[in-house]
CSV table of C-alpha atoms in Angstrom, one decimal:
chain,number,residue,atom,x,y,z
O,1,MET,CA,118.2,-86.3,38.5
O,2,SER,CA,116.8,-83.3,36.3
O,3,GLU,CA,117.0,-83.2,32.8
O,4,SER,CA,118.0,-79.6,32.2
O,5,ALA,CA,121.1,-77.0,34.7
O,6,GLU,CA,119.6,-74.0,35.9
O,7,VAL,CA,122.3,-72.0,33.4
O,8,LEU,CA,122.6,-68.7,35.9
O,9,SER,CA,126.8,-67.7,36.0
O,10,LEU,CA,126.8,-67.3,31.3
O,11,ALA,CA,127.5,-64.0,31.5
O,12,ALA,CA,129.2,-63.8,34.4
O,13,LEU,CA,132.1,-66.2,32.7
O,14,ALA,CA,131.7,-63.2,29.7
O,15,GLU,CA,132.5,-60.2,31.8
O,16,TRP,CA,135.1,-62.1,33.6
O,17,GLN,CA,136.5,-63.3,30.7
O,18,ALA,CA,136.4,-59.4,29.1
O,19,ALA,CA,138.0,-58.3,32.4
O,20,LEU,CA,140.8,-60.5,32.7
O,21,SER,CA,141.7,-59.5,28.7
O,22,SER,CA,141.7,-56.3,30.1
O,23,TYR,CA,143.8,-56.2,32.5
O,24,ALA,CA,146.4,-58.6,30.7
O,25,GLU,CA,146.4,-55.8,28.0
O,26,THR,CA,147.4,-53.7,31.8
O,27,LEU,CA,149.8,-55.2,32.7
O,28,ALA,CA,151.5,-55.9,29.2
O,29,GLU,CA,151.6,-51.8,28.8
O,30,GLY,CA,152.7,-51.4,32.1
O,31,LEU,CA,155.7,-53.8,31.7
O,32,ALA,CA,156.5,-52.0,27.8
O,33,GLY,CA,156.3,-48.1,29.7
O,34,ILE,CA,158.5,-49.2,32.7
O,35,GLU,CA,161.3,-50.8,30.0
O,36,LEU,CA,161.4,-48.5,28.1
O,37,GLU,CA,161.7,-45.4,31.1
O,38,LEU,CA,164.5,-48.0,32.6
O,39,ARG,CA,165.8,-47.6,29.2
O,40,ARG,CA,165.4,-43.5,28.7
O,41,LEU,CA,166.8,-43.2,32.3
O,42,SER,CA,170.0,-45.4,31.2
O,43,ASP,CA,170.4,-43.2,28.2
O,44,TRP,CA,170.1,-40.0,29.8
O,45,LEU,CA,172.7,-41.3,32.7
O,46,GLU,CA,175.0,-41.8,29.1
O,47,GLU,CA,174.4,-38.1,27.8
O,48,GLN,CA,175.1,-36.7,31.3
O,49,ALA,CA,178.2,-38.7,31.5
O,50,THR,CA,179.1,-37.2,27.8
O,51,TYR,CA,178.3,-33.5,29.2
O,52,TRP,CA,179.4,-33.2,32.3
O,53,LYS,CA,183.6,-35.1,31.0
O,54,ARG,CA,182.9,-32.0,28.2
O,55,MET,CA,181.7,-29.2,31.1
O,56,VAL,CA,185.4,-30.1,32.3
O,57,ARG,CA,187.5,-30.2,29.4
O,58,GLN,CA,185.9,-25.9,29.1
O,59,ARG,CA,186.2,-25.3,33.0
O,60,GLU,CA,189.8,-26.8,32.4
O,61,GLU,CA,190.4,-24.2,29.7
O,62,GLU,CA,188.7,-21.7,31.7
O,63,VAL,CA,191.1,-22.5,35.2
O,64,THR,CA,194.2,-21.9,32.6
O,65,ARG,CA,192.7,-18.4,31.1
O,66,ALA,CA,192.0,-17.5,34.9
O,67,ARG,CA,195.4,-18.7,35.9
O,68,ALA,CA,196.7,-16.5,33.3
O,69,GLU,CA,195.4,-13.2,33.5
O,70,LEU,CA,196.2,-13.0,36.8
O,71,SER,CA,199.8,-13.6,36.1
O,72,GLN,CA,199.5,-11.0,33.6
O,73,ARG,CA,198.4,-8.9,36.2
O,74,GLN,CA,200.6,-9.7,39.1
O,75,PHE,CA,203.7,-8.3,36.9
O,76,PRO,CA,204.5,-4.1,38.6
O,77,GLY,CA,203.9,-1.7,35.8
O,78,TRP,CA,206.3,1.1,35.3
O,79,ASP,CA,206.2,3.1,38.1
O,80,GLY,CA,207.5,-0.7,39.7
O,81,ARG,CA,203.5,-0.9,41.6
O,82,VAL,CA,201.7,-4.0,41.2
O,83,PRO,CA,198.1,-3.7,39.9
O,84,ASP,CA,195.0,-4.1,41.8
O,85,CYS,CA,194.0,-8.2,40.8
O,86,THR,CA,191.3,-8.3,42.5
O,87,VAL,CA,188.6,-9.0,39.6
O,88,GLN,CA,191.5,-11.7,38.2
O,89,ARG,CA,191.4,-13.5,41.6
O,90,LYS,CA,188.0,-13.7,41.7
O,91,ASN,CA,188.1,-14.7,37.9
O,92,LEU,CA,190.3,-17.3,39.2
O,93,GLN,CA,187.9,-18.3,42.0
O,94,ARG,CA,185.4,-19.0,40.7
O,95,ALA,CA,186.7,-20.7,37.1
O,96,LEU,CA,187.5,-23.3,40.0
O,97,ALA,CA,184.4,-23.5,41.8
O,98,ARG,CA,182.8,-23.8,38.6
O,99,LEU,CA,185.5,-27.4,37.2
O,100,GLU,CA,184.9,-28.7,41.1
O,101,HIS,CA,181.7,-28.8,40.0
O,102,ALA,CA,181.8,-30.1,36.8
O,103,GLN,CA,183.8,-33.1,38.2
O,104,THR,CA,181.6,-34.2,41.1
O,105,GLN,CA,178.7,-34.0,38.9
O,106,VAL,CA,181.1,-36.4,36.6
O,107,GLU,CA,181.5,-38.7,39.0
O,108,ARG,CA,178.0,-38.8,40.6
O,109,VAL,CA,176.9,-39.8,37.4
O,110,ARG,CA,179.3,-42.5,37.4
O,111,ARG,CA,178.3,-43.7,40.2
O,112,TRP,CA,174.9,-43.7,39.2
O,113,GLN,CA,175.7,-45.9,35.9
O,114,THR,CA,177.1,-48.5,38.2
O,115,ARG,CA,174.6,-48.3,40.7
O,116,LEU,CA,171.6,-48.3,38.9
O,117,PRO,CA,171.3,-51.9,37.3
O,118,LYS,CA,172.3,-52.9,40.5
O,119,ILE,CA,168.9,-51.8,41.8
O,120,ILE,CA,166.7,-52.8,39.1
O,121,ASP,CA,168.1,-56.0,39.1
O,122,GLU,CA,167.6,-56.6,43.2
O,123,ILE,CA,164.4,-54.8,43.0
O,124,TYR,CA,162.4,-54.6,40.0
O,125,ARG,CA,163.9,-57.5,37.8
O,126,GLY,CA,162.9,-60.6,40.0
O,127,ALA,CA,159.2,-59.5,39.8
O,128,ALA,CA,159.0,-58.3,36.0
O,129,HIS,CA,160.1,-62.0,35.2
O,130,ARG,CA,157.5,-63.1,37.5
O,131,LEU,CA,154.7,-60.8,35.7
O,132,GLN,CA,156.3,-62.1,32.2
O,133,ARG,CA,155.7,-65.2,33.1
O,134,MET,CA,151.8,-64.7,34.0
O,135,LEU,CA,151.3,-62.7,30.9
O,136,GLU,CA,153.0,-65.7,28.6
O,137,SER,CA,151.4,-68.8,30.7
O,138,THR,CA,148.8,-68.6,33.3
O,139,ILE,CA,146.2,-65.3,31.8
O,140,PRO,CA,146.4,-67.3,28.2
O,141,ALA,CA,145.7,-70.2,30.4
O,142,ALA,CA,142.6,-69.3,32.4
O,143,LEU,CA,141.4,-67.0,29.1
O,144,GLU,CA,141.2,-70.9,27.4
O,145,ASP,CA,139.7,-72.3,30.2
O,146,LEU,CA,137.2,-69.8,30.2
O,147,HIS,CA,136.5,-69.7,26.5
O,148,ALA,CA,135.8,-73.3,26.7
O,149,ARG,CA,133.8,-73.3,29.8
O,150,ARG,CA,131.8,-70.2,28.1
O,151,ALA,CA,131.4,-72.6,24.6
O,152,ALA,CA,129.9,-75.5,26.8
O,153,LEU,CA,127.2,-73.3,28.8
O,154,GLU,CA,126.2,-72.2,25.1
O,155,ALA,CA,126.4,-75.1,23.9
O,156,TYR,CA,123.9,-76.5,26.7
O,157,THR,CA,121.6,-73.6,26.6
O,158,ALA,CA,121.6,-73.4,22.5
O,159,LEU,CA,119.9,-77.7,23.1
O,160,GLU,CA,116.9,-76.8,25.1
O,161,PRO,CA,115.4,-74.7,22.9
O,162,ALA,CA,115.5,-77.5,20.4
O,163,ALA,CA,114.2,-80.2,22.4
O,164,THR,CA,110.9,-77.7,24.0
O,165,SER,CA,110.4,-77.3,19.7
O,166,ALA,CA,110.6,-81.3,18.7
O,167,ARG,CA,108.3,-82.4,21.4
O,168,ALA,CA,106.0,-80.2,20.6
O,169,SER,CA,106.3,-80.6,16.9
O,170,SER,CA,105.9,-84.3,17.4
O,171,GLY,CA,102.8,-84.4,19.9
O,172,ILE,CA,104.5,-85.4,22.9
O,173,PRO,CA,103.1,-83.8,26.0
O,174,ALA,CA,105.8,-82.8,28.5
O,175,LYS,CA,105.9,-84.9,31.5
O,176,THR,CA,104.3,-83.2,34.1
O,177,GLU,CA,104.7,-84.2,37.4
O,178,GLN,CA,103.3,-86.9,38.4
O,179,ASP,CA,104.7,-89.0,35.9
O,180,GLN,CA,107.7,-88.4,37.3
O,181,GLY,CA,107.5,-88.8,40.3
O,182,THR,CA,105.4,-92.4,40.2
O,183,GLY,CA,106.8,-93.2,37.0
O,184,SER,CA,103.1,-94.0,35.4
O,185,THR,CA,102.4,-93.1,31.8
O,186,GLN,CA,98.9,-93.5,32.5
O,187,ALA,CA,96.2,-93.3,35.0
O,188,ALA,CA,93.8,-96.0,36.4
O,189,ALA,CA,90.9,-96.5,35.3
O,190,PRO,CA,88.2,-96.1,37.7
O,191,SER,CA,86.7,-98.8,39.9
O,192,PRO,CA,82.8,-99.3,39.2
O,193,THR,CA,80.2,-97.8,41.7
O,194,PRO,CA,79.0,-101.3,43.4
O,195,ALA,CA,75.0,-102.1,44.1
O,196,PRO,CA,73.9,-101.1,47.4
O,197,VAL,CA,72.9,-104.4,50.0
O,198,LEU,CA,68.7,-103.7,50.6
O,199,PRO,CA,68.2,-103.9,54.0
O,200,PHE,CA,64.2,-106.1,53.6
O,201,PRO,CA,63.7,-108.7,50.8
O,202,PRO,CA,62.2,-107.2,47.0
O,203,GLU,CA,58.7,-107.3,46.5
O,204,ASN,CA,57.3,-109.9,44.1
O,205,GLY,CA,60.4,-112.0,44.9
O,206,GLU,CA,62.3,-109.8,42.1
O,207,GLY,CA,65.8,-109.7,42.0
O,208,PRO,CA,67.3,-105.9,42.2
């Protein structure tokens, strides 16, 4: 088994952790922004309802005044002739149209005040709740796991220089490939070279 592991993913883990943290912040800001816009929309509908109800009351008064003016204009003059009432009739028609428009707006706002919460619940709330759970549990767990992995790798990489320095200070040489392959710590001494065999007997009976 190898004594060390090649650590190449420490920087990648740091980048992934930073990216995940940034994504969580962006997601949280997005959800908060959507909630704010939904509240603004609800408040705006409430303001519109109040406004158009007030417009209905004002335009009812306009219709009342226009009718009164037309009624007064229709009385015959001292010569028994009825004056021209074209202007008064147009004023009344305009007042009635304005009143009808205000009443229509009141009804439209009322319908949207009823429909909007249903649309939000059907389309948005379910997805928003899932994203919120991810923000509260899934992403924090993933960040914690990445942090633990980074800490373990950083601790491991810190051990390698310390081990090398300790071997150097103690004078213990590092294992060679031959040592790691055979398991021996010392090479065997070479055998002595044998004496050559002569093809004829030595002179004077002397040995070699």
